[in-house]
PDB file of C-alpha atoms in Angstrom:
ATOM      1  CA  UNK A 129       0.000  -0.020  -0.005  1.00 60.00           C
ATOM      2  CA  UNK A 130       0.936   3.569  -0.348  1.00 62.00           C
ATOM      3  CA  UNK A 131       2.708   4.878   2.688  1.00 72.00           C
ATOM      4  CA  UNK A 132       2.550   8.332   4.293  1.00 79.00           C
ATOM      5  CA  UNK A 133       4.540   9.817   7.148  1.00 86.00           C
ATOM      6  CA  UNK A 134       2.433  11.876   9.571  1.00 90.00           C
ATOM      7  CA  UNK A 135       4.340  14.149  11.884  1.00 90.00           C
ATOM      8  CA  UNK A 136       2.387  15.280  14.949  1.00 90.00           C
ATOM      9  CA  UNK A 137       3.393  18.848  15.988  1.00 84.00           C
ATOM     10  CA  UNK A 138       2.255  20.625  19.220  1.00 83.00           C
ATOM     11  CA  UNK A 139       0.790  23.914  17.982  1.00 80.00           C
ATOM     12  CA  UNK A 140      -0.569  25.058  21.346  1.00 79.00           C
ATOM     13  CA  UNK A 141      -0.005  28.736  22.303  1.00 77.00           C
ATOM     14  CA  UNK A 142       1.919  29.412  25.448  1.00 74.00           C
ATOM     15  CA  UNK A 143      -0.280  28.563  28.440  1.00 74.00           C
ATOM     16  CA  UNK A 144      -2.938  26.956  26.320  1.00 78.00           C
ATOM     17  CA  UNK A 145      -4.524  23.672  27.617  1.00 80.00           C
ATOM     18  CA  UNK A 146      -2.126  23.210  30.510  1.00 78.00           C
ATOM     19  CA  UNK A 147      -4.267  20.236  31.664  1.00 81.00           C
ATOM     20  CA  UNK A 148      -2.735  18.023  29.020  1.00 85.00           C
ATOM     21  CA  UNK A 149       0.886  18.709  30.081  1.00 84.00           C
ATOM     22  CA  UNK A 150       2.506  15.510  31.008  1.00 84.00           C
ATOM     23  CA  UNK A 151      -0.530  13.572  29.753  1.00 90.00           C
ATOM     24  CA  UNK A 152      -1.050  11.294  26.765  1.00 94.00           C
ATOM     25  CA  UNK A 153      -3.650  12.083  24.137  1.00 94.00           C
ATOM     26  CA  UNK A 154      -5.290   9.741  21.587  1.00 96.00           C
ATOM     27  CA  UNK A 155      -5.345  10.361  17.872  1.00 96.00           C
ATOM     28  CA  UNK A 156      -7.745   8.469  15.574  1.00 96.00           C
ATOM     29  CA  UNK A 157      -6.815   8.286  11.988  1.00 95.00           C
ATOM     30  CA  UNK A 158      -9.492   7.589   9.235  1.00 92.00           C
ATOM     31  CA  UNK A 159      -9.497   7.324   5.462  1.00 90.00           C
ATOM     32  CA  UNK A 160     -12.875   8.598   4.303  1.00 86.00           C
ATOM     33  CA  UNK A 161     -14.387   9.720   1.048  1.00 84.00           C
ATOM     34  CA  UNK A 162     -13.868  13.411   0.069  1.00 78.00           C
ATOM     35  CA  UNK A 163     -16.892  13.585  -2.241  1.00 72.00           C
ATOM     36  CA  UNK A 164     -20.151  14.252  -0.453  1.00 72.00           C
ATOM     37  CA  UNK A 165     -21.918  11.967  -2.926  1.00 72.00           C
ATOM     38  CA  UNK A 166     -19.887   9.015  -1.627  1.00 73.00           C
ATOM     39  CA  UNK A 167     -20.042  10.027   2.002  1.00 72.00           C
ATOM     40  CA  UNK A 168     -23.777   9.266   1.985  1.00 74.00           C
ATOM     41  CA  UNK A 169     -23.192   5.704   0.997  1.00 74.00           C
ATOM     42  CA  UNK A 170     -19.838   5.193   2.815  1.00 79.00           C
ATOM     43  CA  UNK A 171     -20.989   2.275   4.902  1.00 82.00           C
ATOM     44  CA  UNK A 172     -22.199   0.342   1.820  1.00 81.00           C
ATOM     45  CA  UNK A 173     -19.093   1.297  -0.161  1.00 81.00           C
ATOM     46  CA  UNK A 174     -16.790  -0.038   2.585  1.00 83.00           C
ATOM     47  CA  UNK A 175     -18.869  -3.206   3.014  1.00 85.00           C
ATOM     48  CA  UNK A 176     -18.524  -3.802  -0.685  1.00 84.00           C
ATOM     49  CA  UNK A 177     -14.785  -3.282  -0.448  1.00 85.00           C
ATOM     50  CA  UNK A 178     -14.573  -5.819   2.470  1.00 88.00           C
ATOM     51  CA  UNK A 179     -16.538  -8.347   0.418  1.00 91.00           C
ATOM     52  CA  UNK A 180     -14.146  -7.995  -2.563  1.00 88.00           C
ATOM     53  CA  UNK A 181     -10.985  -7.976  -0.444  1.00 89.00           C
ATOM     54  CA  UNK A 182     -11.543 -10.473   2.424  1.00 90.00           C
ATOM     55  CA  UNK A 183      -8.905 -10.229   5.175  1.00 88.00           C
ATOM     56  CA  UNK A 184      -7.460  -6.901   3.851  1.00 90.00           C
ATOM     57  CA  UNK A 185      -7.551  -3.469   5.521  1.00 92.00           C
ATOM     58  CA  UNK A 186      -7.879   0.010   3.973  1.00 91.00           C
ATOM     59  CA  UNK A 187      -5.662   1.643   6.530  1.00 91.00           C
ATOM     60  CA  UNK A 188      -2.734   0.282   8.636  1.00 90.00           C
ATOM     61  CA  UNK A 189       0.133   1.625  10.669  1.00 87.00           C
ATOM     62  CA  UNK A 190       3.350   0.802   8.786  1.00 73.00           C
ATOM     63  CA  UNK A 191       5.590  -1.925  10.114  1.00 54.00           C
ATOM     64  CA  UNK A 192       7.775  -0.276  12.765  1.00 42.00           C
ATOM     65  CA  UNK A 193       8.911  -0.183  16.382  1.00 36.00           C
ATOM     66  CA  UNK A 194       5.641   0.641  17.941  1.00 36.00           C
ATOM     67  CA  UNK A 195       6.971   1.764  21.256  1.00 35.00           C
ATOM     68  CA  UNK A 196       8.146   4.847  23.105  1.00 33.00           C
ATOM     69  CA  UNK A 197       6.281   8.120  23.493  1.00 32.00           C
ATOM     70  CA  UNK A 198       6.025  11.394  21.539  1.00 33.00           C
ATOM     71  CA  UNK A 199       4.072  13.771  19.562  1.00 33.00           C
ATOM     72  CA  UNK A 200       2.346  17.051  18.959  1.00 33.00           C
ATOM     73  CA  UNK A 201      -0.882  18.525  17.606  1.00 35.00           C
ATOM     74  CA  UNK A 202      -0.705  20.287  14.241  1.00 44.00           C
ATOM     75  CA  UNK A 203      -0.129  17.669  11.633  1.00 47.00           C
ATOM     76  CA  UNK A 204       1.784  17.423   8.410  1.00 45.00           C
ATOM     77  CA  UNK A 205       1.804  14.688   5.871  1.00 46.00           C
ATOM     78  CA  UNK A 206       4.638  13.533   3.560  1.00 44.00           C
ATOM     79  CA  UNK A 207       4.437  10.930   0.898  1.00 42.00           C
ATOM     80  CA  UNK A 208       7.143   8.374   1.493  1.00 42.00           C
ATOM     81  CA  UNK A 209       9.246   6.641  -1.173  1.00 40.00           C
ATOM     82  CA  UNK A 210       9.670   2.845  -1.027  1.00 41.00           C
ATOM     83  CA  UNK A 211      10.603   1.609   2.404  1.00 36.00           C
ATOM     84  CA  UNK A 212       8.817   2.681   5.581  1.00 40.00           C
ATOM     85  CA  UNK A 213      11.150   4.200   8.111  1.00 48.00           C
ATOM     86  CA  UNK A 214      10.298   3.448  11.738  1.00 68.00           C
ATOM     87  CA  UNK A 215       7.552   5.279  13.413  1.00 82.00           C
ATOM     88  CA  UNK A 216       8.627   7.274  16.468  1.00 85.00           C
ATOM     89  CA  UNK A 217       6.768   7.975  19.745  1.00 88.00           C
ATOM     90  CA  UNK A 218       3.495   6.133  19.314  1.00 90.00           C
ATOM     91  CA  UNK A 219       2.011   4.092  22.193  1.00 90.00           C
ATOM     92  CA  UNK A 220      -0.568   1.292  22.157  1.00 90.00           C
ATOM     93  CA  UNK A 221      -1.363   1.312  18.371  1.00 90.00           C
ATOM     94  CA  UNK A 222      -4.651  -0.302  17.598  1.00 90.00           C
ATOM     95  CA  UNK A 223      -6.556  -1.249  14.410  1.00 89.00           C
ATOM     96  CA  UNK A 224     -10.177  -2.486  15.065  1.00 86.00           C
ATOM     97  CA  UNK A 225     -10.833  -5.520  12.883  1.00 87.00           C
ATOM     98  CA  UNK A 226     -14.397  -4.246  12.135  1.00 87.00           C
ATOM     99  CA  UNK A 227     -13.305  -0.693  11.133  1.00 90.00           C
ATOM    100  CA  UNK A 228     -11.043  -1.319   8.085  1.00 91.00           C
ATOM    101  CA  UNK A 229     -10.406   2.414   7.470  1.00 91.00           C
ATOM    102  CA  UNK A 230      -9.442   3.442  11.057  1.00 93.00           C
ATOM    103  CA  UNK A 231      -6.231   3.181  13.297  1.00 93.00           C
ATOM    104  CA  UNK A 232      -5.562   4.835  16.611  1.00 94.00           C
ATOM    105  CA  UNK A 233      -2.686   5.320  19.064  1.00 94.00           C
ATOM    106  CA  UNK A 234      -1.598   7.285  22.138  1.00 95.00           C
ATOM    107  CA  UNK A 235       1.167   9.926  22.165  1.00 94.00           C
ATOM    108  CA  UNK A 236       2.773  12.542  24.433  1.00 93.00           C
ATOM    109  CA  UNK A 237       2.370  16.109  22.999  1.00 91.00           C
ATOM    110  CA  UNK A 238       5.711  17.231  24.532  1.00 88.00           C
ATOM    111  CA  UNK A 239       7.725  14.594  22.657  1.00 89.00           C
ATOM    112  CA  UNK A 240       8.577  13.937  19.022  1.00 89.00           C
ATOM    113  CA  UNK A 241       6.076  11.741  17.242  1.00 91.00           C
ATOM    114  CA  UNK A 242       6.054  10.439  13.654  1.00 90.00           C
ATOM    115  CA  UNK A 243       3.850   7.684  12.419  1.00 90.00           C
ATOM    116  CA  UNK A 244       3.780   5.907   9.048  1.00 89.00           C
ATOM    117  CA  UNK A 245       0.354   4.909   7.820  1.00 89.00           C
ATOM    118  CA  UNK A 246      -0.343   2.713   4.802  1.00 88.00           C
ATOM    119  CA  UNK A 247      -3.375   3.091   2.458  1.00 88.00           C
ATOM    120  CA  UNK A 248      -4.181  -0.289   0.902  1.00 88.00           C
ATOM    121  CA  UNK A 249      -6.869   0.692  -1.604  1.00 86.00           C
ATOM    122  CA  UNK A 250      -6.564   2.774  -4.709  1.00 82.00           C
ATOM    123  CA  UNK A 251      -8.830   5.604  -5.806  1.00 78.00           C
ATOM    124  CA  UNK A 252     -10.163   3.728  -8.787  1.00 78.00           C
ATOM    125  CA  UNK A 253     -11.621   0.909  -6.652  1.00 78.00           C
ATOM    126  CA  UNK A 254     -14.741   3.037  -6.002  1.00 76.00           C
ATOM    127  CA  UNK A 255     -15.374   4.168  -9.519  1.00 71.00           C
ATOM    128  CA  UNK A 256     -18.444   2.732 -11.407  1.00 66.00           C
ATOM    129  CA  UNK A 257     -16.649   2.005 -14.626  1.00 60.00           C
ATOM    130  CA  UNK A 258     -13.422   0.012 -14.463  1.00 57.00           C
ATOM    131  CA  UNK A 259     -11.963  -0.079 -18.037  1.00 54.00           C
ATOM    132  CA  UNK A 260      -8.623   1.623 -17.242  1.00 55.00           C
ATOM    133  CA  UNK A 261      -7.804   5.314 -17.282  1.00 55.00           C
ATOM    134  CA  UNK A 262     -10.536   6.255 -14.787  1.00 57.00           C
ATOM    135  CA  UNK A 263     -10.174   9.427 -12.891  1.00 68.00           C
ATOM    136  CA  UNK A 264     -10.476   7.878  -9.389  1.00 75.00           C
ATOM    137  CA  UNK A 265     -12.263   9.195  -6.395  1.00 80.00           C
ATOM    138  CA  UNK A 266     -10.401  11.496  -3.943  1.00 83.00           C
ATOM    139  CA  UNK A 267     -10.021  10.177  -0.348  1.00 88.00           C
ATOM    140  CA  UNK A 268      -9.544  12.294   2.750  1.00 88.00           C
ATOM    141  CA  UNK A 269      -7.177  11.423   5.669  1.00 91.00           C
ATOM    142  CA  UNK A 270      -8.863  12.770   8.841  1.00 93.00           C
ATOM    143  CA  UNK A 271      -7.191  12.853  12.286  1.00 95.00           C
ATOM    144  CA  UNK A 272      -9.179  13.449  15.463  1.00 95.00           C
ATOM    145  CA  UNK A 273      -7.299  13.877  18.735  1.00 95.00           C
ATOM    146  CA  UNK A 274      -8.781  13.512  22.197  1.00 96.00           C
ATOM    147  CA  UNK A 275      -7.804  13.894  25.748  1.00 94.00           C
ATOM    148  CA  UNK A 276      -8.751  11.814  28.849  1.00 93.00           C
ATOM    149  CA  UNK A 277     -11.915  12.548  30.767  1.00 92.00           C
ATOM    150  CA  UNK A 278     -12.282  12.083  34.560  1.00 88.00           C
ATOM    151  CA  UNK A 279     -13.093   8.450  33.934  1.00 91.00           C
ATOM    152  CA  UNK A 280      -9.871   7.723  32.157  1.00 90.00           C
ATOM    153  CA  UNK A 281     -11.496   7.490  28.669  1.00 94.00           C
ATOM    154  CA  UNK A 282     -10.278   9.477  25.659  1.00 95.00           C
ATOM    155  CA  UNK A 283     -13.501  11.256  24.759  1.00 94.00           C
ATOM    156  CA  UNK A 284     -12.905  14.962  25.106  1.00 93.00           C
ATOM    157  CA  UNK A 285     -12.192  16.352  21.720  1.00 94.00           C
ATOM    158  CA  UNK A 286      -9.004  18.472  21.291  1.00 92.00           C
ATOM    159  CA  UNK A 287      -8.398  18.924  17.569  1.00 92.00           C
ATOM    160  CA  UNK A 288      -9.301  17.651  14.079  1.00 94.00           C
ATOM    161  CA  UNK A 289      -7.394  18.048  10.841  1.00 93.00           C
ATOM    162  CA  UNK A 290      -7.605  16.560   7.332  1.00 91.00           C
ATOM    163  CA  UNK A 291      -6.230  16.588   3.811  1.00 90.00           C
ATOM    164  CA  UNK A 292      -7.246  15.207   0.455  1.00 86.00           C
ATOM    165  CA  UNK A 293      -5.232  12.279  -1.087  1.00 83.00           C
ATOM    166  CA  UNK A 294      -5.561  10.127  -4.277  1.00 79.00           C
ATOM    167  CA  UNK A 295      -3.903   6.691  -4.256  1.00 80.00           C
ATOM    168  CA  UNK A 296      -2.885   5.109  -7.591  1.00 71.00           C
ATOM    169  CA  UNK A 297      -0.809   2.154  -8.624  1.00 67.00           C
ATOM    170  CA  UNK A 298       2.793   3.253  -9.461  1.00 59.00           C
ATOM    171  CA  UNK A 299       2.307   3.379 -13.187  1.00 60.00           C
ATOM    172  CA  UNK A 300      -0.960   5.095 -12.835  1.00 54.00           C
ATOM    173  CA  UNK A 301       0.527   7.679 -10.540  1.00 53.00           C
ATOM    174  CA  UNK A 302       3.382   8.344 -12.984  1.00 58.00           C
ATOM    175  CA  UNK A 303       0.873   8.744 -15.823  1.00 64.00           C
ATOM    176  CA  UNK A 304      -1.356  11.144 -13.850  1.00 62.00           C
ATOM    177  CA  UNK A 305       1.655  13.271 -12.757  1.00 62.00           C
ATOM    178  CA  UNK A 306       2.910  13.483 -16.422  1.00 67.00           C
ATOM    179  CA  UNK A 307      -0.645  14.408 -17.655  1.00 69.00           C
ATOM    180  CA  UNK A 308      -0.973  17.091 -14.953  1.00 66.00           C
ATOM    181  CA  UNK A 309       2.408  18.514 -15.892  1.00 67.00           C
ATOM    182  CA  UNK A 310       1.510  18.597 -19.537  1.00 69.00           C
ATOM    183  CA  UNK A 311      -1.800  20.350 -18.875  1.00 73.00           C
ATOM    184  CA  UNK A 312      -0.035  22.935 -16.583  1.00 71.00           C
ATOM    185  CA  UNK A 313       2.581  23.690 -19.215  1.00 71.00           C
ATOM    186  CA  UNK A 314      -0.190  24.588 -21.735  1.00 77.00           C
ATOM    187  CA  UNK A 315      -1.760  27.127 -19.424  1.00 78.00           C
ATOM    188  CA  UNK A 316      -1.043  30.857 -19.547  1.00 81.00           C
ATOM    189  CA  UNK A 317       0.838  32.464 -16.665  1.00 78.00           C
ATOM    190  CA  UNK A 318      -2.426  34.092 -15.533  1.00 76.00           C
ATOM    191  CA  UNK A 319      -4.182  30.684 -15.444  1.00 76.00           C
ATOM    192  CA  UNK A 320      -1.354  29.080 -13.518  1.00 70.00           C
ATOM    193  CA  UNK A 321      -1.838  31.633 -10.702  1.00 72.00           C
ATOM    194  CA  UNK A 322      -5.159  29.910  -9.868  1.00 74.00           C
ATOM    195  CA  UNK A 323      -3.307  26.744  -8.963  1.00 70.00           C
ATOM    196  CA  UNK A 324      -1.291  25.903  -5.818  1.00 68.00           C
ATOM    197  CA  UNK A 325       2.313  24.795  -6.469  1.00 69.00           C
ATOM    198  CA  UNK A 326       3.208  21.222  -5.443  1.00 70.00           C
ATOM    199  CA  UNK A 327       5.114  20.649  -2.235  1.00 68.00           C
ATOM    200  CA  UNK A 328       6.877  17.694  -0.663  1.00 72.00           C
ATOM    201  CA  UNK A 329       4.951  18.207   2.582  1.00 77.00           C
ATOM    202  CA  UNK A 330       1.310  19.030   3.177  1.00 80.00           C
ATOM    203  CA  UNK A 331       0.110  20.854   6.199  1.00 81.00           C
ATOM    204  CA  UNK A 332      -3.290  19.338   7.145  1.00 85.00           C
ATOM    205  CA  UNK A 333      -6.184  21.730   7.352  1.00 84.00           C
ATOM    206  CA  UNK A 334      -7.829  22.182  10.714  1.00 86.00           C
ATOM    207  CA  UNK A 335     -11.399  20.962  10.825  1.00 85.00           C
ATOM    208  CA  UNK A 336     -13.783  22.904  13.123  1.00 79.00           C
TER     209      UNK A 336
END
């Protein structure tokens, strides 16, 4: 599957949320549909994927040393090359067998945290026509972070952030990048101003 490094960065202002100092927080990662049309039928779409891919997961934490403590709260996402370097600072990682698109772990906001996730489905698996060359549906990586309540359960919401991704097979990704480059080269300088430049790292957008 495609792998992404997620770096957790503490973006609290000085004196903000002192009650989480020295405490762990829980982050829940989900891969969901970006298009509202597919959000309405997400449960049926995921059940269909489960039926066609028995035993597989949509989202996993990459193989790594799953120990230590670390982390922070603004989030950035970097697409990794081939091998998955070791995750740093994640505690008690879990993947619920019934929630194929969700993983979670604990981390300490005062320490460095970096986790590699793997997305095991490609964007064209949810398109209606599958004859090759389909556009593919966009996914969204969403991260929701919670602190402990008085009962010791991680239910008090702290922060949510997300970004859009598309996942392709290697040849498909190369082809799409080439096509996008060619389209951009044909645009006028004025038209190019409407588009964001590409970056190696994406800062996830806060969700309120």
